[in-house]
Amino acid sequence: MNRRIKTILISLVMLPLAVLAQTNHQLEVGKNLDIFNALYSNLDLFYVDTLNPKQTMTSAIDGMLRSLDPYTEYYPEEETKNLKMMLTGKYAGIGALVKYHTRLKHVVIDEPYEGMPAAEVGLKKGDIILSIDDSVMTDKQVSYVSSHLRGDAGTTFVLKVKRPSTGKEMKFKITRRNIKLPELPYWGMRPDSIGYINLNQFTEGCAKNVRRAFVELKQQGAKGLIFDLRGNGGGSEMEAVDIVNIWVPQEQTVVENRGKVRQANRVYKTRLEPVDTVMPIVVLVNGETASASEITSGALQDLDRAIILGTRTYGKGLVQVPLDLPYNANVKITTSHYYIPSGRCIQAVNYKRNGKERIVDSLTNVFYTRGGREVRDGGGIKPDLELKNDTMPNIAYYLSAGGLDSTEVLFDYVVDYLDHHPTIVPAKEFHLTDADWQEFRQRVIDSGFSYDPVSQKQFDELVKTAKFEGYYEEAKEAFDALQKKLKHDVASDLDKHRETIQQILELDIISAYYFQSGSIEASLYRDKQLKEAERLLKSPEEYRKILEPRQKK
């Protein structure tokens, strides 16, 4: 009885304190809003130049949001289409990837999408965009050109390009239409009755497409599945739940949202009949697997329904909700953390007012899968089997990454190759000949291509440190010998890393003929992580041993 009386007394004391804290918070909010309004009014009245209200206010809003997390974003009216595209994967345009060509100082067509207006009218990789209707596109950035290529579905415009192979200027009349980026760029059967599905985004309706692809793979005889979420940055939380539902029974909790306000709290459970609850599954992940991808892979891990293979995922355990603002503006606000079936949140970074703090492994907590396997929160999803893919050599990165190579020698070689080869063999059979490689190698050398080797940068830092600490002169002979060995030699670096660079070339060429699906199909034949997944699916005992139940500590 005494304990109950004490509890009631404590509650009576704490309730007014909570109300007082909330009242003080509201007073602080009101006071600072008054200060902000007064400040802007005085700036607008007295500042030496006339203020642009929209620009000034947007800067103030962006500054405020920068003190939070990078996922809480403001979208003024003219940018709400970007938010809609992110949520749905849809936009109205021509359906092509464009890039800025550093040497030509023009935006060019990089990759027309299969079955889209750009491909249908005959635009090709390398076409130089000169004008869109009456707007000249010389010296314009990608964002500017893209905004002019997009518009309302059904509107028509004239695109003027220059084709490098002929030097001729060409005009195309194109009608914009709704474009939905393919969330399933490739799926199909692998050897030994193993199905493969590549999902690159969680947009509206993707779960139905994954379910349909999986059913067809089963009909083709699939006895095991590789579900590839590498590079998938996420999207819709509900789609993630429905995808897990393909392999997990009804009424299973997949994810729970917990926020500050009651409206942000929600539990998502599977709601449909599953397709298959026993087929062995390996999910491929990497450091770019994030958000809804982590809900999917994490839930399948926590429920002991799949083996996760690859490298640790990104670690985004936050949920955003879009909200309407006056004058057709929008804001995407982080409203909650999400928790997967074991009860863990895998958020890797703690965002504070004065910066961000990455959660170290030693501060993470232990949770358990349904079968008793140990897993941890914080820092993303740790794979059951960690396996890194081969790293890209620095020279290959500089040749292939947009904007790093001012000569654009790799891009231009591919454009010329397309011009001289109207067709190629099927994607999985295509390889460049030795003569093709030698031609490309010589082009790179003749172009004046150069890059910054990482080893040289680290050597320069070591020299600075040695001079600062006073032992450089004593070791100068050793430093000179080491520098000679680190000498930058493009020709020898090309020979040393031929296999990787040639694969990049081949995949770029294949994508021009067989689009993204062909490029992915061809890349799988040299994919170390995929081969390990296939080996695991062909080893039932090893697969079961990884997932076997263990006694919780």
Coordinates of C-alpha atoms in Angstrom, one line a residue:
M1 CA 0.0 0.0 0.0
N2 CA 2.8 2.4 0.9
R3 CA 4.5 1.7 -2.4
R4 CA 1.3 2.4 -4.3
I5 CA 0.9 5.8 -2.4
K6 CA 4.5 6.7 -3.2
T7 CA 3.9 5.9 -6.9
I8 CA 0.8 8.1 -7.0
L9 CA 2.7 11.0 -5.3
I10 CA 5.6 10.7 -7.7
S11 CA 3.2 10.8 -10.6
L12 CA 1.4 13.8 -9.2
V13 CA 4.8 15.6 -8.9
M14 CA 6.1 14.6 -12.3
L15 CA 3.0 15.5 -14.3
P16 CA 3.2 19.3 -13.6
L17 CA 6.9 19.2 -14.3
A18 CA 6.2 17.6 -17.7
V19 CA 3.6 20.2 -18.5
L20 CA 5.9 22.9 -17.4
A21 CA 8.7 21.6 -19.6
Q22 CA 6.4 21.5 -22.6
T23 CA 5.1 25.0 -21.8
N24 CA 8.7 26.3 -21.6
H25 CA 9.6 24.7 -24.9
Q26 CA 6.6 26.3 -26.6
L27 CA 7.6 29.7 -25.2
E28 CA 11.1 29.3 -26.5
V29 CA 9.8 28.4 -30.0
G30 CA 7.5 31.4 -30.0
K31 CA 10.2 33.7 -28.7
N32 CA 12.7 32.6 -31.4
L33 CA 10.1 32.8 -34.2
D34 CA 9.4 36.4 -33.1
I35 CA 13.2 37.2 -33.2
F36 CA 13.5 35.6 -36.7
N37 CA 10.6 37.6 -38.1
A38 CA 11.9 40.8 -36.6
L39 CA 15.4 40.1 -37.9
Y40 CA 14.2 39.5 -41.5
S41 CA 11.9 42.6 -41.4
N42 CA 14.9 44.8 -40.4
L43 CA 17.1 43.2 -43.0
D44 CA 14.5 43.7 -45.7
L45 CA 14.0 47.4 -44.6
F46 CA 17.6 48.5 -43.9
Y47 CA 20.0 46.2 -45.8
V48 CA 21.9 48.2 -48.4
D49 CA 20.7 45.9 -51.3
T50 CA 17.2 44.7 -52.0
L51 CA 16.8 41.2 -50.7
N52 CA 15.5 38.3 -52.7
P53 CA 12.9 36.9 -50.3
K54 CA 12.8 33.4 -51.8
Q55 CA 16.5 33.0 -52.0
T56 CA 17.1 34.4 -48.5
M57 CA 14.4 32.4 -46.9
T58 CA 15.5 29.2 -48.7
S59 CA 19.1 29.7 -47.4
A60 CA 17.8 30.2 -43.9
I61 CA 15.7 27.0 -44.1
D62 CA 18.6 25.0 -45.5
G63 CA 20.9 26.3 -42.8
M64 CA 18.4 25.2 -40.1
L65 CA 18.0 21.8 -41.6
R66 CA 21.8 21.3 -41.9
S67 CA 21.9 21.3 -38.1
L68 CA 19.7 18.1 -38.1
D69 CA 20.3 15.0 -40.2
P70 CA 21.0 14.9 -44.0
Y71 CA 17.7 13.2 -44.7
T72 CA 15.4 16.0 -43.5
E73 CA 15.1 18.1 -46.7
Y74 CA 13.1 21.1 -47.9
Y75 CA 11.6 21.1 -51.4
P76 CA 10.3 24.5 -52.7
E77 CA 7.5 24.3 -55.3
E78 CA 9.8 24.0 -58.3
E79 CA 11.7 21.0 -56.8
T80 CA 8.7 19.0 -55.6
K81 CA 8.9 16.9 -58.8
N82 CA 12.3 15.7 -57.5
L83 CA 10.7 14.4 -54.3
K84 CA 7.9 12.7 -56.3
M85 CA 10.5 11.0 -58.5
M86 CA 12.4 9.8 -55.5
L87 CA 9.3 8.3 -53.9
T88 CA 7.8 6.7 -57.0
G89 CA 10.8 6.3 -59.4
K90 CA 8.7 8.1 -62.0
Y91 CA 9.3 11.3 -64.0
A92 CA 8.3 12.7 -67.4
G93 CA 11.1 13.1 -69.9
I94 CA 12.9 11.2 -72.6
G95 CA 14.4 8.3 -70.6
A96 CA 18.1 8.7 -70.9
L97 CA 21.2 9.2 -68.7
V98 CA 23.2 12.3 -69.6
K99 CA 26.7 13.3 -68.6
Y100 CA 29.0 16.3 -68.9
H101 CA 31.8 15.7 -71.4
T102 CA 34.9 17.5 -69.9
R103 CA 36.8 17.7 -73.1
L104 CA 33.9 18.9 -75.3
K105 CA 32.4 21.1 -72.6
H106 CA 29.0 19.9 -73.5
V107 CA 26.4 17.6 -72.0
V108 CA 26.1 14.4 -74.0
I109 CA 23.9 11.3 -74.1
D110 CA 25.4 8.6 -72.0
E111 CA 22.8 5.9 -71.9
P112 CA 19.3 5.7 -73.5
Y113 CA 17.0 3.5 -71.5
E114 CA 15.4 0.5 -73.1
G115 CA 12.0 1.2 -74.6
M116 CA 12.0 4.9 -73.8
P117 CA 11.6 7.9 -76.1
A118 CA 15.3 8.6 -76.4
A119 CA 16.1 5.1 -77.6
E120 CA 13.0 4.9 -79.8
V121 CA 13.9 8.1 -81.8
G122 CA 17.4 6.9 -82.4
L123 CA 19.6 8.8 -79.9
K124 CA 22.9 7.2 -79.3
K125 CA 25.6 7.2 -76.7
G126 CA 27.9 10.2 -77.3
D127 CA 25.4 12.4 -79.1
I128 CA 26.3 16.0 -78.2
I129 CA 23.3 18.0 -77.0
L130 CA 23.3 21.4 -78.8
S131 CA 19.9 22.8 -78.1
I132 CA 16.4 22.0 -76.7
D133 CA 13.8 24.0 -78.7
D134 CA 15.2 27.5 -78.8
S135 CA 17.4 27.1 -75.7
V136 CA 21.1 26.7 -76.5
M137 CA 22.9 24.1 -74.3
T138 CA 26.5 25.1 -74.8
D139 CA 28.5 25.3 -71.6
K140 CA 25.5 24.2 -69.5
Q141 CA 25.7 21.8 -66.6
V142 CA 24.0 18.5 -66.4
S143 CA 21.3 19.8 -64.0
Y144 CA 20.4 22.6 -66.4
V145 CA 20.1 20.3 -69.4
S146 CA 18.2 17.6 -67.4
S147 CA 15.6 20.2 -66.3
H148 CA 15.0 21.2 -69.9
L149 CA 14.7 17.6 -71.1
R150 CA 12.1 16.9 -68.4
G151 CA 8.6 18.4 -68.5
D152 CA 5.0 17.4 -68.6
A153 CA 4.1 14.1 -70.2
G154 CA 2.7 14.5 -73.7
T155 CA 4.6 17.7 -74.5
T156 CA 6.8 17.7 -77.6
F157 CA 10.1 19.5 -78.2
V158 CA 12.9 19.5 -80.8
L159 CA 16.3 18.2 -79.6
K160 CA 19.3 19.2 -81.7
V161 CA 22.5 17.1 -81.4
K162 CA 25.8 16.6 -83.1
R163 CA 26.8 13.0 -83.8
P164 CA 30.6 12.6 -83.2
S165 CA 31.0 9.7 -85.7
T166 CA 29.7 11.8 -88.7
G167 CA 30.1 15.3 -87.4
K168 CA 26.6 16.0 -88.6
E169 CA 24.0 18.0 -86.7
M170 CA 20.7 16.2 -86.3
K171 CA 17.2 17.2 -85.1
F172 CA 14.9 14.8 -83.2
K173 CA 11.2 15.6 -82.4
I174 CA 10.6 13.9 -79.1
T175 CA 7.4 13.6 -77.1
R176 CA 8.0 13.4 -73.3
R177 CA 6.2 10.6 -71.5
N178 CA 6.1 9.2 -68.0
I179 CA 9.3 7.4 -67.3
K180 CA 9.7 4.8 -64.6
L181 CA 13.2 3.7 -63.9
P182 CA 13.4 -0.1 -64.0
E183 CA 13.7 -1.3 -60.4
L184 CA 14.4 -4.8 -61.6
P185 CA 17.0 -4.3 -64.3
Y186 CA 17.9 -8.0 -64.5
W187 CA 16.7 -11.4 -63.2
G188 CA 17.2 -14.8 -64.6
M189 CA 18.4 -18.3 -64.0
R190 CA 22.0 -19.2 -63.1
P191 CA 23.6 -22.6 -63.5
D192 CA 22.7 -25.5 -61.1
S193 CA 19.0 -24.4 -60.7
I194 CA 19.8 -21.1 -58.9
G195 CA 17.7 -18.1 -59.5
Y196 CA 19.0 -14.5 -59.5
I197 CA 17.1 -11.2 -58.9
N198 CA 18.7 -7.8 -59.0
L199 CA 16.7 -5.0 -57.3
N200 CA 18.1 -1.5 -57.4
Q201 CA 15.4 0.6 -55.7
F202 CA 12.3 0.3 -53.5
T203 CA 9.8 2.3 -55.5
E204 CA 6.0 1.9 -55.6
G205 CA 5.0 -1.5 -57.0
C206 CA 8.5 -3.1 -56.9
A207 CA 7.3 -5.8 -54.5
K208 CA 4.8 -7.1 -57.0
N209 CA 7.5 -7.2 -59.7
V210 CA 9.9 -9.1 -57.4
R211 CA 7.1 -11.5 -56.5
R212 CA 6.3 -12.1 -60.2
A213 CA 10.0 -12.6 -61.0
F214 CA 10.4 -15.1 -58.2
V215 CA 7.3 -17.1 -59.2
E216 CA 8.6 -17.3 -62.8
L217 CA 12.1 -18.4 -61.5
K218 CA 10.4 -21.2 -59.5
Q219 CA 8.5 -22.3 -62.6
Q220 CA 11.8 -22.4 -64.5
G221 CA 13.1 -24.8 -61.8
A222 CA 14.9 -22.6 -59.3
K223 CA 15.9 -24.5 -56.1
G224 CA 17.8 -21.6 -54.5
L225 CA 17.8 -17.8 -54.9
I226 CA 20.4 -15.0 -54.9
F227 CA 18.7 -11.7 -54.1
D228 CA 21.1 -8.8 -55.0
L229 CA 20.7 -5.6 -53.0
R230 CA 24.2 -4.2 -53.6
G231 CA 24.1 -0.5 -54.3
N232 CA 20.4 -0.3 -53.5
G233 CA 19.8 2.9 -51.5
G234 CA 16.3 2.0 -50.4
G235 CA 13.0 3.7 -50.7
S236 CA 9.5 2.6 -49.6
E237 CA 9.3 0.9 -46.2
M238 CA 6.0 -0.8 -47.1
E239 CA 7.6 -2.3 -50.3
A240 CA 10.3 -3.8 -48.1
V241 CA 7.8 -5.4 -45.9
D242 CA 5.9 -6.9 -48.9
I243 CA 9.2 -8.2 -50.4
V244 CA 10.1 -10.0 -47.1
N245 CA 6.5 -11.4 -47.2
I246 CA 7.4 -13.3 -50.4
W247 CA 9.5 -15.7 -48.2
V248 CA 7.9 -15.2 -44.7
P249 CA 4.4 -16.2 -43.5
Q250 CA 1.6 -13.8 -42.7
E251 CA 1.4 -11.8 -39.5
Q252 CA 5.1 -11.7 -38.9
T253 CA 6.5 -8.4 -37.6
V254 CA 9.1 -7.1 -40.1
V255 CA 9.8 -3.6 -38.8
E256 CA 8.6 -1.2 -36.1
N257 CA 8.8 2.6 -36.2
R258 CA 9.2 4.5 -33.0
G259 CA 9.2 8.3 -32.9
K260 CA 8.5 11.3 -30.6
V261 CA 4.8 11.6 -31.5
R262 CA 2.2 8.8 -31.5
Q263 CA 1.4 9.3 -35.2
A264 CA 5.0 8.2 -36.0
N265 CA 4.7 4.9 -34.2
R266 CA 3.8 2.0 -36.4
V267 CA 4.3 -1.8 -36.6
Y268 CA 4.5 -3.3 -40.1
K269 CA 3.6 -7.0 -40.4
T270 CA 3.4 -9.3 -43.4
R271 CA -0.1 -9.4 -44.7
L272 CA -0.1 -11.7 -47.8
E273 CA 0.3 -15.4 -48.4
P274 CA 4.0 -16.1 -49.0
V275 CA 5.3 -17.8 -52.2
D276 CA 8.0 -20.0 -50.6
T277 CA 9.1 -20.2 -47.0
V278 CA 11.7 -22.9 -47.3
M279 CA 13.8 -22.2 -50.5
P280 CA 17.4 -21.3 -49.4
I281 CA 18.2 -17.6 -50.1
V282 CA 21.5 -15.7 -50.1
V283 CA 21.1 -11.9 -50.0
L284 CA 24.1 -9.9 -51.4
V285 CA 24.8 -6.5 -49.7
N286 CA 27.5 -3.9 -49.6
G287 CA 28.3 -0.4 -48.1
E288 CA 25.7 1.2 -50.4
T289 CA 22.9 -1.1 -49.3
A290 CA 20.8 1.3 -47.2
S291 CA 17.4 2.1 -45.7
A292 CA 14.6 -0.2 -47.1
S293 CA 17.3 -2.5 -48.4
E294 CA 18.6 -2.9 -44.8
I295 CA 15.1 -3.5 -43.5
T296 CA 14.7 -6.3 -46.0
S297 CA 18.1 -7.9 -45.5
G298 CA 18.0 -7.3 -41.7
A299 CA 14.6 -8.8 -41.3
L300 CA 15.5 -11.9 -43.4
Q301 CA 18.6 -12.2 -41.2
D302 CA 16.7 -11.8 -37.9
L303 CA 14.1 -14.3 -38.9
D304 CA 16.8 -16.8 -40.0
R305 CA 15.2 -16.9 -43.4
A306 CA 18.3 -16.0 -45.5
I307 CA 22.1 -15.8 -45.3
I308 CA 23.5 -12.3 -45.8
L309 CA 26.7 -12.2 -47.8
G310 CA 29.0 -9.3 -48.7
T311 CA 30.2 -6.3 -46.7
R312 CA 28.6 -4.3 -43.9
T313 CA 25.7 -2.2 -45.1
Y314 CA 25.3 1.6 -44.8
G315 CA 23.5 1.9 -41.5
K316 CA 20.5 4.1 -42.1
G317 CA 17.9 3.3 -39.4
L318 CA 15.9 6.5 -39.8
V319 CA 12.4 6.9 -41.3
Q320 CA 11.3 10.0 -43.3
V321 CA 7.8 11.2 -44.0
P322 CA 6.9 13.8 -46.7
L323 CA 4.7 16.7 -45.5
D324 CA 2.9 19.4 -47.5
L325 CA 3.8 23.0 -46.8
P326 CA 2.0 26.2 -48.0
Y327 CA 2.4 27.3 -51.6
N328 CA 3.0 23.8 -52.9
A329 CA 6.2 23.3 -51.1
N330 CA 7.2 20.1 -49.3
V331 CA 9.4 18.9 -46.6
K332 CA 10.8 15.4 -45.9
I333 CA 11.2 15.0 -42.1
T334 CA 12.9 12.3 -40.1
T335 CA 10.1 11.2 -37.8
S336 CA 11.3 7.9 -36.3
H337 CA 13.9 5.2 -35.9
Y338 CA 13.0 1.8 -37.2
Y339 CA 13.6 -1.5 -35.4
I340 CA 13.8 -4.9 -37.2
P341 CA 12.4 -8.2 -35.8
S342 CA 15.3 -8.9 -33.3
G343 CA 14.5 -5.5 -31.7
R344 CA 17.7 -3.7 -33.0
C345 CA 18.1 -0.4 -34.7
I346 CA 21.0 -0.4 -37.2
Q347 CA 21.5 3.4 -37.4
A348 CA 25.3 3.9 -37.7
V349 CA 25.5 7.7 -37.0
N350 CA 24.2 9.7 -34.1
Y351 CA 23.4 13.2 -35.4
K352 CA 23.9 15.9 -32.9
R353 CA 23.5 19.7 -32.9
N354 CA 27.2 20.2 -33.3
G355 CA 27.9 17.4 -35.8
K356 CA 27.7 13.7 -36.2
E357 CA 29.1 10.8 -34.2
R358 CA 29.6 7.4 -35.7
I359 CA 28.6 4.6 -33.3
V360 CA 31.7 2.4 -32.6
D361 CA 31.4 -1.4 -32.5
S362 CA 32.3 -1.5 -28.8
L363 CA 29.2 0.5 -27.9
T364 CA 26.8 -1.6 -29.8
N365 CA 24.4 -4.0 -28.1
V366 CA 23.8 -7.7 -28.6
F367 CA 20.4 -9.0 -29.9
Y368 CA 19.4 -12.4 -31.1
T369 CA 17.8 -13.8 -34.2
R370 CA 14.7 -16.1 -34.0
G371 CA 17.0 -19.1 -33.9
G372 CA 19.4 -17.6 -31.3
R373 CA 22.2 -16.3 -33.5
E374 CA 23.9 -13.2 -32.1
V375 CA 23.5 -9.9 -34.0
R376 CA 24.2 -6.3 -33.1
D377 CA 22.6 -3.0 -33.5
G378 CA 24.3 0.2 -34.8
G379 CA 26.7 0.2 -37.8
G380 CA 24.4 -1.4 -40.4
I381 CA 23.8 -5.0 -41.1
K382 CA 26.8 -7.2 -40.6
P383 CA 26.8 -10.1 -43.1
D384 CA 26.7 -13.7 -41.9
L385 CA 29.6 -14.2 -44.4
E386 CA 31.8 -11.2 -45.0
L387 CA 33.5 -11.1 -48.4
K388 CA 34.9 -8.1 -50.1
N389 CA 34.8 -7.7 -53.9
D390 CA 38.1 -6.8 -55.5
T391 CA 38.9 -3.2 -55.2
M392 CA 39.1 -1.0 -58.3
P393 CA 42.7 0.1 -59.2
N394 CA 43.2 3.9 -59.1
I395 CA 43.9 4.1 -62.8
A396 CA 40.7 2.3 -63.7
Y397 CA 38.7 4.6 -61.4
Y398 CA 40.1 7.7 -63.1
L399 CA 39.4 6.3 -66.5
S400 CA 35.8 5.4 -65.8
A401 CA 34.5 7.9 -63.2
G402 CA 32.8 10.9 -64.7
G403 CA 34.7 14.2 -64.5
L404 CA 38.0 12.8 -63.4
D405 CA 39.6 12.2 -66.8
S406 CA 39.8 15.5 -68.8
T407 CA 40.7 13.5 -71.9
E408 CA 37.5 11.4 -71.8
V409 CA 39.5 8.7 -73.6
L410 CA 37.5 5.7 -72.4
F411 CA 34.1 7.3 -73.2
D412 CA 35.3 8.4 -76.7
Y413 CA 36.7 4.9 -77.4
V414 CA 33.4 3.3 -76.6
V415 CA 31.5 5.8 -78.8
D416 CA 33.9 5.0 -81.7
Y417 CA 33.5 1.3 -81.1
L418 CA 29.7 1.6 -81.4
D419 CA 30.1 3.4 -84.7
H420 CA 32.2 0.7 -86.2
H421 CA 30.2 -2.3 -84.9
P422 CA 26.5 -2.2 -85.7
T423 CA 25.9 -5.4 -83.7
I424 CA 27.8 -7.6 -81.2
V425 CA 27.4 -11.1 -80.0
P426 CA 25.1 -11.8 -77.0
A427 CA 26.0 -10.0 -73.8
K428 CA 27.4 -13.0 -71.8
E429 CA 29.6 -14.0 -74.8
F430 CA 31.1 -10.6 -75.7
H431 CA 34.8 -9.9 -75.1
L432 CA 37.2 -7.4 -76.7
T433 CA 39.9 -8.9 -78.8
D434 CA 43.7 -8.4 -78.2
A435 CA 43.7 -6.0 -81.1
D436 CA 40.9 -4.0 -79.5
W437 CA 42.7 -3.7 -76.3
Q438 CA 46.0 -2.7 -77.9
E439 CA 44.1 0.1 -79.8
F440 CA 42.6 1.3 -76.6
R441 CA 45.9 1.1 -74.7
Q442 CA 47.6 3.2 -77.4
R443 CA 44.8 5.8 -77.3
V444 CA 45.2 6.2 -73.6
I445 CA 49.0 6.8 -73.9
D446 CA 48.6 9.2 -76.9
S447 CA 45.8 11.2 -75.2
G448 CA 48.0 12.5 -72.4
F449 CA 45.9 10.8 -69.8
S450 CA 47.2 11.2 -66.3
Y451 CA 46.0 10.5 -62.8
D452 CA 47.1 10.8 -59.2
P453 CA 48.4 7.5 -57.8
V454 CA 47.4 7.1 -54.1
S455 CA 50.9 5.8 -53.4
Q456 CA 52.5 9.0 -54.6
K457 CA 50.2 11.1 -52.4
Q458 CA 51.0 9.0 -49.4
F459 CA 54.7 9.2 -50.3
D460 CA 54.6 13.0 -50.4
E461 CA 52.9 13.1 -47.0
L462 CA 55.6 10.8 -45.6
V463 CA 58.3 13.1 -46.9
K464 CA 56.7 16.1 -45.3
T465 CA 56.5 14.3 -42.0
A466 CA 60.1 13.2 -42.2
K467 CA 61.3 16.7 -42.9
F468 CA 59.2 18.0 -40.0
E469 CA 60.6 15.5 -37.6
G470 CA 64.1 16.1 -38.9
Y471 CA 65.2 12.7 -40.2
Y472 CA 64.6 13.2 -43.9
E473 CA 68.3 14.0 -44.7
E474 CA 69.5 10.9 -43.0
A475 CA 67.1 8.7 -45.0
K476 CA 67.2 10.7 -48.2
E477 CA 68.9 7.9 -50.2
A478 CA 66.1 5.4 -49.2
F479 CA 63.4 8.0 -50.0
D480 CA 64.9 8.6 -53.5
A481 CA 65.1 4.8 -54.2
L482 CA 61.4 4.4 -53.1
Q483 CA 60.3 7.3 -55.3
K484 CA 61.9 5.7 -58.3
K485 CA 59.9 2.5 -57.7
L486 CA 56.7 4.6 -57.3
K487 CA 57.2 6.4 -60.6
H488 CA 54.0 7.1 -62.4
D489 CA 53.9 5.0 -65.6
V490 CA 50.6 4.9 -67.4
A491 CA 51.7 2.2 -69.9
S492 CA 52.8 -0.3 -67.3
D493 CA 49.8 0.5 -65.1
L494 CA 47.5 -0.3 -68.1
D495 CA 49.2 -3.7 -68.6
K496 CA 49.2 -4.5 -64.9
H497 CA 45.4 -3.8 -64.5
R498 CA 44.3 -4.9 -68.0
E499 CA 41.7 -7.4 -66.8
T500 CA 39.8 -4.8 -64.7
I501 CA 40.0 -2.0 -67.2
Q502 CA 39.0 -4.3 -70.1
Q503 CA 36.0 -5.5 -68.1
I504 CA 34.9 -1.8 -67.5
L505 CA 35.2 -1.2 -71.3
E506 CA 33.2 -4.4 -72.2
L507 CA 30.4 -3.6 -69.8
D508 CA 30.1 -0.1 -71.1
I509 CA 29.9 -1.3 -74.7
I510 CA 27.4 -4.1 -73.7
S511 CA 25.1 -1.6 -72.1
A512 CA 24.8 0.4 -75.3
Y513 CA 23.6 -2.7 -77.2
Y514 CA 21.7 -4.6 -74.5
F515 CA 21.0 -1.8 -72.0
Q516 CA 21.3 -2.3 -68.2
S517 CA 20.1 -5.8 -68.2
G518 CA 22.8 -7.0 -70.6
S519 CA 25.5 -5.2 -68.6
I520 CA 24.4 -6.8 -65.3
E521 CA 24.1 -10.3 -66.9
A522 CA 27.7 -10.0 -68.3
S523 CA 29.1 -8.7 -65.0
L524 CA 27.9 -11.7 -63.1
Y525 CA 30.5 -14.0 -64.7
R526 CA 33.3 -12.3 -62.9
D527 CA 31.5 -11.5 -59.7
K528 CA 33.4 -13.0 -56.7
Q529 CA 30.6 -12.5 -54.2
L530 CA 28.0 -14.0 -56.6
K531 CA 30.2 -17.1 -57.1
E532 CA 30.5 -17.6 -53.4
A533 CA 26.7 -17.3 -53.0
E534 CA 26.3 -19.9 -55.7
R535 CA 28.8 -22.2 -54.0
L536 CA 26.9 -21.8 -50.7
L537 CA 23.6 -22.6 -52.2
K538 CA 25.1 -25.8 -53.6
S539 CA 26.3 -26.8 -50.1
P540 CA 23.1 -27.5 -48.1
E541 CA 25.0 -28.7 -45.0
E542 CA 27.1 -25.5 -44.8
Y543 CA 24.0 -23.4 -45.5
R544 CA 22.0 -25.1 -42.7
K545 CA 25.0 -24.9 -40.3
I546 CA 25.2 -21.1 -40.6
L547 CA 21.5 -20.7 -39.8
E548 CA 21.2 -23.5 -37.3
P549 CA 19.5 -22.5 -34.0
R550 CA 21.8 -21.7 -31.1
Q551 CA 21.1 -21.3 -27.4
K552 CA 20.8 -17.7 -26.4
K553 CA 23.3 -16.5 -23.8

